Tab-separated table of C-alpha atoms and ligand atoms in Angstrom:
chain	number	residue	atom	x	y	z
A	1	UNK	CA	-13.776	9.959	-20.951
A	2	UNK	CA	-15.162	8.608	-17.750
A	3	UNK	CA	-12.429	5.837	-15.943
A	4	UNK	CA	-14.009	3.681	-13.618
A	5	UNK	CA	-12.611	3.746	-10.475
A	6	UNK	CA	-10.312	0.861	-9.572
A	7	UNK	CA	-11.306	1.467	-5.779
A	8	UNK	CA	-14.844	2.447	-4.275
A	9	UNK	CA	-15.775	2.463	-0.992
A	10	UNK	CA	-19.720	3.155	0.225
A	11	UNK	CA	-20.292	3.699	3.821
A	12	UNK	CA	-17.359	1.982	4.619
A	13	UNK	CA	-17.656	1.181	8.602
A	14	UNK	CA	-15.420	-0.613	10.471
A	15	UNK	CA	-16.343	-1.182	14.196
A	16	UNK	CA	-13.813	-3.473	16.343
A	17	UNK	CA	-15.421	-5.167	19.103
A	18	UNK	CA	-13.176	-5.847	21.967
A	19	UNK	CA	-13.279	-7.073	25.654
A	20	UNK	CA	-14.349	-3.466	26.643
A	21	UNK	CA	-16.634	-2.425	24.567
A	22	UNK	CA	-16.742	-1.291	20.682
A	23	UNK	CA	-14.376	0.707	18.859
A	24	UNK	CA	-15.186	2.640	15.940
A	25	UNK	CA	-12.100	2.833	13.156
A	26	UNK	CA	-13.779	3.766	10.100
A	27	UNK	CA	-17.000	5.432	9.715
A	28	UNK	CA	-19.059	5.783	6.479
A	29	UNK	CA	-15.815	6.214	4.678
A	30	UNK	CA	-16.489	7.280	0.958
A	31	UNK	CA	-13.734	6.938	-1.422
A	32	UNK	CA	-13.125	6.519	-5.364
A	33	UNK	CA	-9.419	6.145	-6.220
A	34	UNK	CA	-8.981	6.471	-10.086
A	35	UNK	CA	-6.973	3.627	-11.935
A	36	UNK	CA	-3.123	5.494	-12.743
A	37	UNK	CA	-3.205	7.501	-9.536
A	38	UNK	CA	-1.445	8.408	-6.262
A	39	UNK	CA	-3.670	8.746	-3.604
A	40	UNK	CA	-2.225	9.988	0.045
A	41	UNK	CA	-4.393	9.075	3.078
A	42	UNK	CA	-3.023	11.322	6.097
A	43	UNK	CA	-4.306	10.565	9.428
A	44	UNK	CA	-2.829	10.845	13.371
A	45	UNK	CA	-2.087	7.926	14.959
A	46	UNK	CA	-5.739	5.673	15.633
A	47	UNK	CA	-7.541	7.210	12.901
A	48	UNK	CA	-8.249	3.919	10.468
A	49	UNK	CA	-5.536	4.314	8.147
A	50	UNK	CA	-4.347	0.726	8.281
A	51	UNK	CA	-7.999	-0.320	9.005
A	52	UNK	CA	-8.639	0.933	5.590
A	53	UNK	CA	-5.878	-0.376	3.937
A	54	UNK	CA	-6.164	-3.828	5.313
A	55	UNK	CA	-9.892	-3.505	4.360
A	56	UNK	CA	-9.214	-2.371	0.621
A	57	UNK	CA	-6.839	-5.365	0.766
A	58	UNK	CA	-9.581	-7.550	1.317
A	59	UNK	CA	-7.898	-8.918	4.271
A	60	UNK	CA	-10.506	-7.057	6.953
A	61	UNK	CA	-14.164	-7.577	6.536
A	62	UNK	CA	-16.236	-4.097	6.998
A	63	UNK	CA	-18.476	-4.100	9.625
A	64	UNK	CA	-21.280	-2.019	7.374
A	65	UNK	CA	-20.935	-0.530	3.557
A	66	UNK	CA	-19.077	-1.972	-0.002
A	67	UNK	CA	-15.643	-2.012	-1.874
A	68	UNK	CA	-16.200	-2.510	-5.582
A	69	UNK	CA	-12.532	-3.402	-6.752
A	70	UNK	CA	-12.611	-2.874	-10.475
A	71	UNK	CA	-16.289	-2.772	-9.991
A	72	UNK	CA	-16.797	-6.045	-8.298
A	73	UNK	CA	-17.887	-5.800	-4.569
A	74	UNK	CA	-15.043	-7.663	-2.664
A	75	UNK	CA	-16.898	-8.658	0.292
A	76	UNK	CA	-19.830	-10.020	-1.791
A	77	UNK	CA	-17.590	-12.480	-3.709
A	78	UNK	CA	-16.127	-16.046	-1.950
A	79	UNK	CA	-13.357	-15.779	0.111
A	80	UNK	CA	-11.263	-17.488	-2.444
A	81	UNK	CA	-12.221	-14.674	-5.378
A	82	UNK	CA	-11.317	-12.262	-2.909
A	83	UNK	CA	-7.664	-14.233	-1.729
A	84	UNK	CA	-7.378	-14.728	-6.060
A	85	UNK	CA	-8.190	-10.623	-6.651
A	86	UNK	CA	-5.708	-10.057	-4.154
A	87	UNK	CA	-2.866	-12.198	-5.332
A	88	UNK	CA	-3.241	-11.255	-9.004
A	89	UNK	CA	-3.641	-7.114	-8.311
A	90	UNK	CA	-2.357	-6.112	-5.446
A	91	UNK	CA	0.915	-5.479	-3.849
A	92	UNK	CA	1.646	-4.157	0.146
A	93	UNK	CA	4.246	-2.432	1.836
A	94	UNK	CA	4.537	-2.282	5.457
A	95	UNK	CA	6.634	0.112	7.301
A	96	UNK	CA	8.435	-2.572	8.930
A	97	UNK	CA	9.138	-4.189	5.762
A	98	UNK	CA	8.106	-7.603	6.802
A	99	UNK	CA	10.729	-8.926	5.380
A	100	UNK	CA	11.605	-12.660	6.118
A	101	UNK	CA	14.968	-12.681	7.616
A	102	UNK	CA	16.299	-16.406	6.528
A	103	UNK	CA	15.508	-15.683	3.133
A	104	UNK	CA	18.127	-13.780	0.955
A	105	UNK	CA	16.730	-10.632	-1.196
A	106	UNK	CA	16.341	-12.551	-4.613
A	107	UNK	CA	13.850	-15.095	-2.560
A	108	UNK	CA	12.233	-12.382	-0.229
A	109	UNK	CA	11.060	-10.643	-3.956
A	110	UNK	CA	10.121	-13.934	-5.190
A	111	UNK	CA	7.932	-14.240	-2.359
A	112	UNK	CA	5.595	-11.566	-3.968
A	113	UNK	CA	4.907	-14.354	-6.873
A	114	UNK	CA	4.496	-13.954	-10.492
A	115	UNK	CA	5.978	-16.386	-13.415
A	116	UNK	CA	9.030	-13.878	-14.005
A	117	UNK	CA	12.402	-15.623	-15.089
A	118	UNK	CA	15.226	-15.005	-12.766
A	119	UNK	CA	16.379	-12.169	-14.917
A	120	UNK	CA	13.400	-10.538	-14.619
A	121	UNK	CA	14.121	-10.620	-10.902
A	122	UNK	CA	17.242	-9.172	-11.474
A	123	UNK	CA	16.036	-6.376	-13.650
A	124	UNK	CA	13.505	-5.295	-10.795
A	125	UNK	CA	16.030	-5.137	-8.427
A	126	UNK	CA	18.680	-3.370	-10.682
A	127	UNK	CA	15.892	-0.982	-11.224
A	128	UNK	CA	15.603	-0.283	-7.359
A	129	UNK	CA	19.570	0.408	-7.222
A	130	UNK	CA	19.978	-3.191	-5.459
A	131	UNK	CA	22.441	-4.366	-7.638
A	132	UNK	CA	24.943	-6.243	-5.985
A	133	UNK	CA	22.760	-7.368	-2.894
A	134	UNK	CA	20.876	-10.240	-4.338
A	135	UNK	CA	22.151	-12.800	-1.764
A	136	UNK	CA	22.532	-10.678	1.304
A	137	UNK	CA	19.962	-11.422	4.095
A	138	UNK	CA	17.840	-8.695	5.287
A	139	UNK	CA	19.990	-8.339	8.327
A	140	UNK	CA	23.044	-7.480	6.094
A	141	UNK	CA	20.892	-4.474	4.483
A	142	UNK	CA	20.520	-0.791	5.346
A	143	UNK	CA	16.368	-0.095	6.471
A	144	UNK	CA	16.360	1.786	2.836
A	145	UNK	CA	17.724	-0.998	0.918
A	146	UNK	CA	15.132	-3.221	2.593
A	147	UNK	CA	12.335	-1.568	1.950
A	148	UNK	CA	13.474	-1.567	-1.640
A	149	UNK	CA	13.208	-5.512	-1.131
A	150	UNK	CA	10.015	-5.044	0.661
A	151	UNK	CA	9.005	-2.853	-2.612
A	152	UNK	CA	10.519	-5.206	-5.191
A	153	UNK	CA	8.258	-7.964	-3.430
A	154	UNK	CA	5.200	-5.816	-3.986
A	155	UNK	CA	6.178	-5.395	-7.620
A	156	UNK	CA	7.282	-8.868	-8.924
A	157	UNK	CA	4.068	-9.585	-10.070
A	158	UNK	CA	3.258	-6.895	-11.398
A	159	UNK	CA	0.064	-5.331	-9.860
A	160	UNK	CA	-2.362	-3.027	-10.655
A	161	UNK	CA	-2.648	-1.642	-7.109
A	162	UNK	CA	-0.069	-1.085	-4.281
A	163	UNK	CA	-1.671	-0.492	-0.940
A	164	UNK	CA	1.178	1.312	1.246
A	165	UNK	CA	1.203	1.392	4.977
A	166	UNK	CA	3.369	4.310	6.296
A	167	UNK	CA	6.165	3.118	4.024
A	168	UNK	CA	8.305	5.990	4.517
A	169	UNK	CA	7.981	5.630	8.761
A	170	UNK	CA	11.279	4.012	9.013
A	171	UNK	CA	13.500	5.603	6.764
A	172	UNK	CA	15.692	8.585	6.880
A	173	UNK	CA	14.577	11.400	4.383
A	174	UNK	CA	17.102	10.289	1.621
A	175	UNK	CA	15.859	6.607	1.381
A	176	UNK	CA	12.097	8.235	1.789
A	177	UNK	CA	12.606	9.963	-0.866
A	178	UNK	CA	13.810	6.934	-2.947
A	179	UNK	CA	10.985	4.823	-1.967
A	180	UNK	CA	8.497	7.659	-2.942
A	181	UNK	CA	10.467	7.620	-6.206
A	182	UNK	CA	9.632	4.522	-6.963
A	183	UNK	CA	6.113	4.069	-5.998
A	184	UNK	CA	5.595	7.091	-8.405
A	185	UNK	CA	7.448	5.528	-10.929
A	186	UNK	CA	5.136	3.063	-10.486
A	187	UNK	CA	2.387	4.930	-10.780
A	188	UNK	CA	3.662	6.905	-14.129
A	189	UNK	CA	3.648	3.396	-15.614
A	190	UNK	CA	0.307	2.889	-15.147
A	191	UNK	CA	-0.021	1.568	-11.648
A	192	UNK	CA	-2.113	3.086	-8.711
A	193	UNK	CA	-1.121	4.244	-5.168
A	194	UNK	CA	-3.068	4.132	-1.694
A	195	UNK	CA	-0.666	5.079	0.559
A	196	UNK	CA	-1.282	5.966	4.360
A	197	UNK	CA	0.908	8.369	6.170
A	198	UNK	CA	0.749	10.267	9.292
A	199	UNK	CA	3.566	12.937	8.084
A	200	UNK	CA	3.826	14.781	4.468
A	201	UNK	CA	6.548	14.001	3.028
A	202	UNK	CA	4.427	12.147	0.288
A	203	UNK	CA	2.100	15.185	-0.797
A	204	UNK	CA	4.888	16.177	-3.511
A	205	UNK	CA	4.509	13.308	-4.990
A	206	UNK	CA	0.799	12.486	-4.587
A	207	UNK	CA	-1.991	13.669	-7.041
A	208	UNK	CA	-4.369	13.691	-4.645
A	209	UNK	CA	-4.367	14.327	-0.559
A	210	UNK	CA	-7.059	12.782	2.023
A	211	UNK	CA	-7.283	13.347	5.556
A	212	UNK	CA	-9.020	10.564	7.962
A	213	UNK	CA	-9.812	11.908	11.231
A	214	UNK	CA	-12.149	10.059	13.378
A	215	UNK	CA	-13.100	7.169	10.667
A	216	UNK	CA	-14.239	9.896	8.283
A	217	UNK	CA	-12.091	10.834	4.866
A	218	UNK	CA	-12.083	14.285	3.721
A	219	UNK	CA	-10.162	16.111	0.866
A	220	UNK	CA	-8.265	18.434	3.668
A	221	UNK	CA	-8.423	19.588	6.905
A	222	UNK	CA	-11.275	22.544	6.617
A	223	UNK	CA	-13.329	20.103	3.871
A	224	UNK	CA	-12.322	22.028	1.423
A	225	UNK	CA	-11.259	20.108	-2.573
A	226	UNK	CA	-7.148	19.798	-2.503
A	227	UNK	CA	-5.725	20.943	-5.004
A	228	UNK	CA	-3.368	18.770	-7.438
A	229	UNK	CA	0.002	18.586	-5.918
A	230	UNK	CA	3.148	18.838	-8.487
A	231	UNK	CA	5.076	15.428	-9.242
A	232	UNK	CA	8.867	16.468	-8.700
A	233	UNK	CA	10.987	15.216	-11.767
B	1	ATP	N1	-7.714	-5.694	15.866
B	1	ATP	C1	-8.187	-4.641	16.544
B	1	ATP	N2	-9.006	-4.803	17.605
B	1	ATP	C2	-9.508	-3.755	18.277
B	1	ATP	N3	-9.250	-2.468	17.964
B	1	ATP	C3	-8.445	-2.237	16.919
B	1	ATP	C4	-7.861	-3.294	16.163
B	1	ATP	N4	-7.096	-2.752	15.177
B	1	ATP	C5	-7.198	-1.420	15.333
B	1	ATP	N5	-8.004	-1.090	16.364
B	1	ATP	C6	-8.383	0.265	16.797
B	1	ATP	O1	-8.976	0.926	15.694
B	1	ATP	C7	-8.530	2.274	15.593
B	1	ATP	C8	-7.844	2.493	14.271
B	1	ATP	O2	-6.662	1.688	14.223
B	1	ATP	P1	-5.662	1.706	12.993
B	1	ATP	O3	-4.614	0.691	13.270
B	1	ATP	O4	-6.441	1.557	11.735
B	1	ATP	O5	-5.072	3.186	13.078
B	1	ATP	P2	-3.846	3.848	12.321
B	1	ATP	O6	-4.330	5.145	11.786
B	1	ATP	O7	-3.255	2.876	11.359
B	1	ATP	O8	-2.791	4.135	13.504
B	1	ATP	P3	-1.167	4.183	13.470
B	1	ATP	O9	-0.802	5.486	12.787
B	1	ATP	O10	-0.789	4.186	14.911
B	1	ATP	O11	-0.678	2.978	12.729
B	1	ATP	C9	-7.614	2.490	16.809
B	1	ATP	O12	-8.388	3.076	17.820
B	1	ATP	C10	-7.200	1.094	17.187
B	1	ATP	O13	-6.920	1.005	18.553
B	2	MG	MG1	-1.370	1.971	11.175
């Protein structure tokens, strides 16, 4: 059975024009990412990884090339189909957590939107071990407990797609671990992963590894197809 992709990129450029001169992020970028999966994207510091995300997102026009979400080309569509496709399948995590610090957890989540009752609120955040926290402010949480608000706010409407942005950056390598949990939880129910990173402590969980170095995506370092990492129980 073929699976359309939920993601494809063609040519993907992305050239940033600044006060001296341009600079190129992403460069012909190719990508499919299929529909139930956990992509990694590693890259050093500079290479495009957020420029891809935000650009998947639909929240950065490309400078050259297409992204067909769910086989319709983002960039082609109105600006409003594109701010609708966004709101109704995709969720983001920052590595800062971007978290809005006047608001307590229960209203950060219901940020994210969605029609959920209240006790579906509660559920979510039972289910990321925040039991017991739903009125603290983010300045009364651990960094792991808020970007399990961060994550609960990506998931309260229920996505198909979760676009992660070095999620793990902040976090010792307990709460890491949690997160990672969850995103492949996420992704065992059905959901798919883009997640950028500039370390590895995602490939466990990942089915699938990228590299982007210089703009350009590639399967690993040498070019050579990864091979199909094993999900930790
Ligand atoms: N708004 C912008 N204007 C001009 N240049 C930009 C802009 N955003 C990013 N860049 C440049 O584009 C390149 C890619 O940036 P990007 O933020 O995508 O990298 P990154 O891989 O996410 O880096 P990091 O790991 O540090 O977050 C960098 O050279 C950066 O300086
Ligand atoms: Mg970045």
């Amino acid at each position: 059975m073929v699976t359309e992709p939920i993601i494809t990129t063609r040519g993907l450029t992305k050239t940033y024009a600044t006060r001296r001169g341009e600079i190129s992020a992403l460069h012909k970028v190719d990508l499919d990412v299929a529909p139930g999966t956990f992509t990694c994207v590693h890259g050093p510091s500079g290479s495009g990884k957020t420029t891809l995300l935000l650009a998947v997102g639909g929240m950065l026009h490309p400078s050259s090339g297409s992204i067909q979400f769910l086989g319709r080309d983002l960039y082609a569509m109105a600006r409003s189909d594109r701010a609708k496709v966004r709101s109704e399948h995709v969720g983001f995590v920052f590595q800062l957590f971007h978290l809005v610090p006047y608001l307590d957890v229960i209203e950060n989540v219901r940020l994210g939107g969605g029609d959920g009752s209240g006790d579906d609120v509660r559920a979510l955040l039972r289910d990321l071990g925040l039991e017991g926290r739903e009125t603290h402010r983010p300045s009364e949480l651990s960094a792991g407990e808020r970007q399990r608000v961060a994550l609960g706010r990506a998931l309260v409407r229920r996505p198909s797609l979760i676009l992660a942005d070095e999620p793990t950056g902040n976090l010792d390598p307990e709460n890491s671990v949690e997160v990672l949990r969850h995103l492949s939880a996420f992704r065992d129910a059905g959901g798919t992963v883009l997640m950028v990173s500039h370390g590895s402590d995602a490939d466990a969980y990942a089915d699938r590894v990228l590299h982007l170095r210089d703009g350009s995506v590639s399967e690993d370092a040498s070019g050579a197809p990864s091979a199909v990492a094993g999900r930790p129980t």
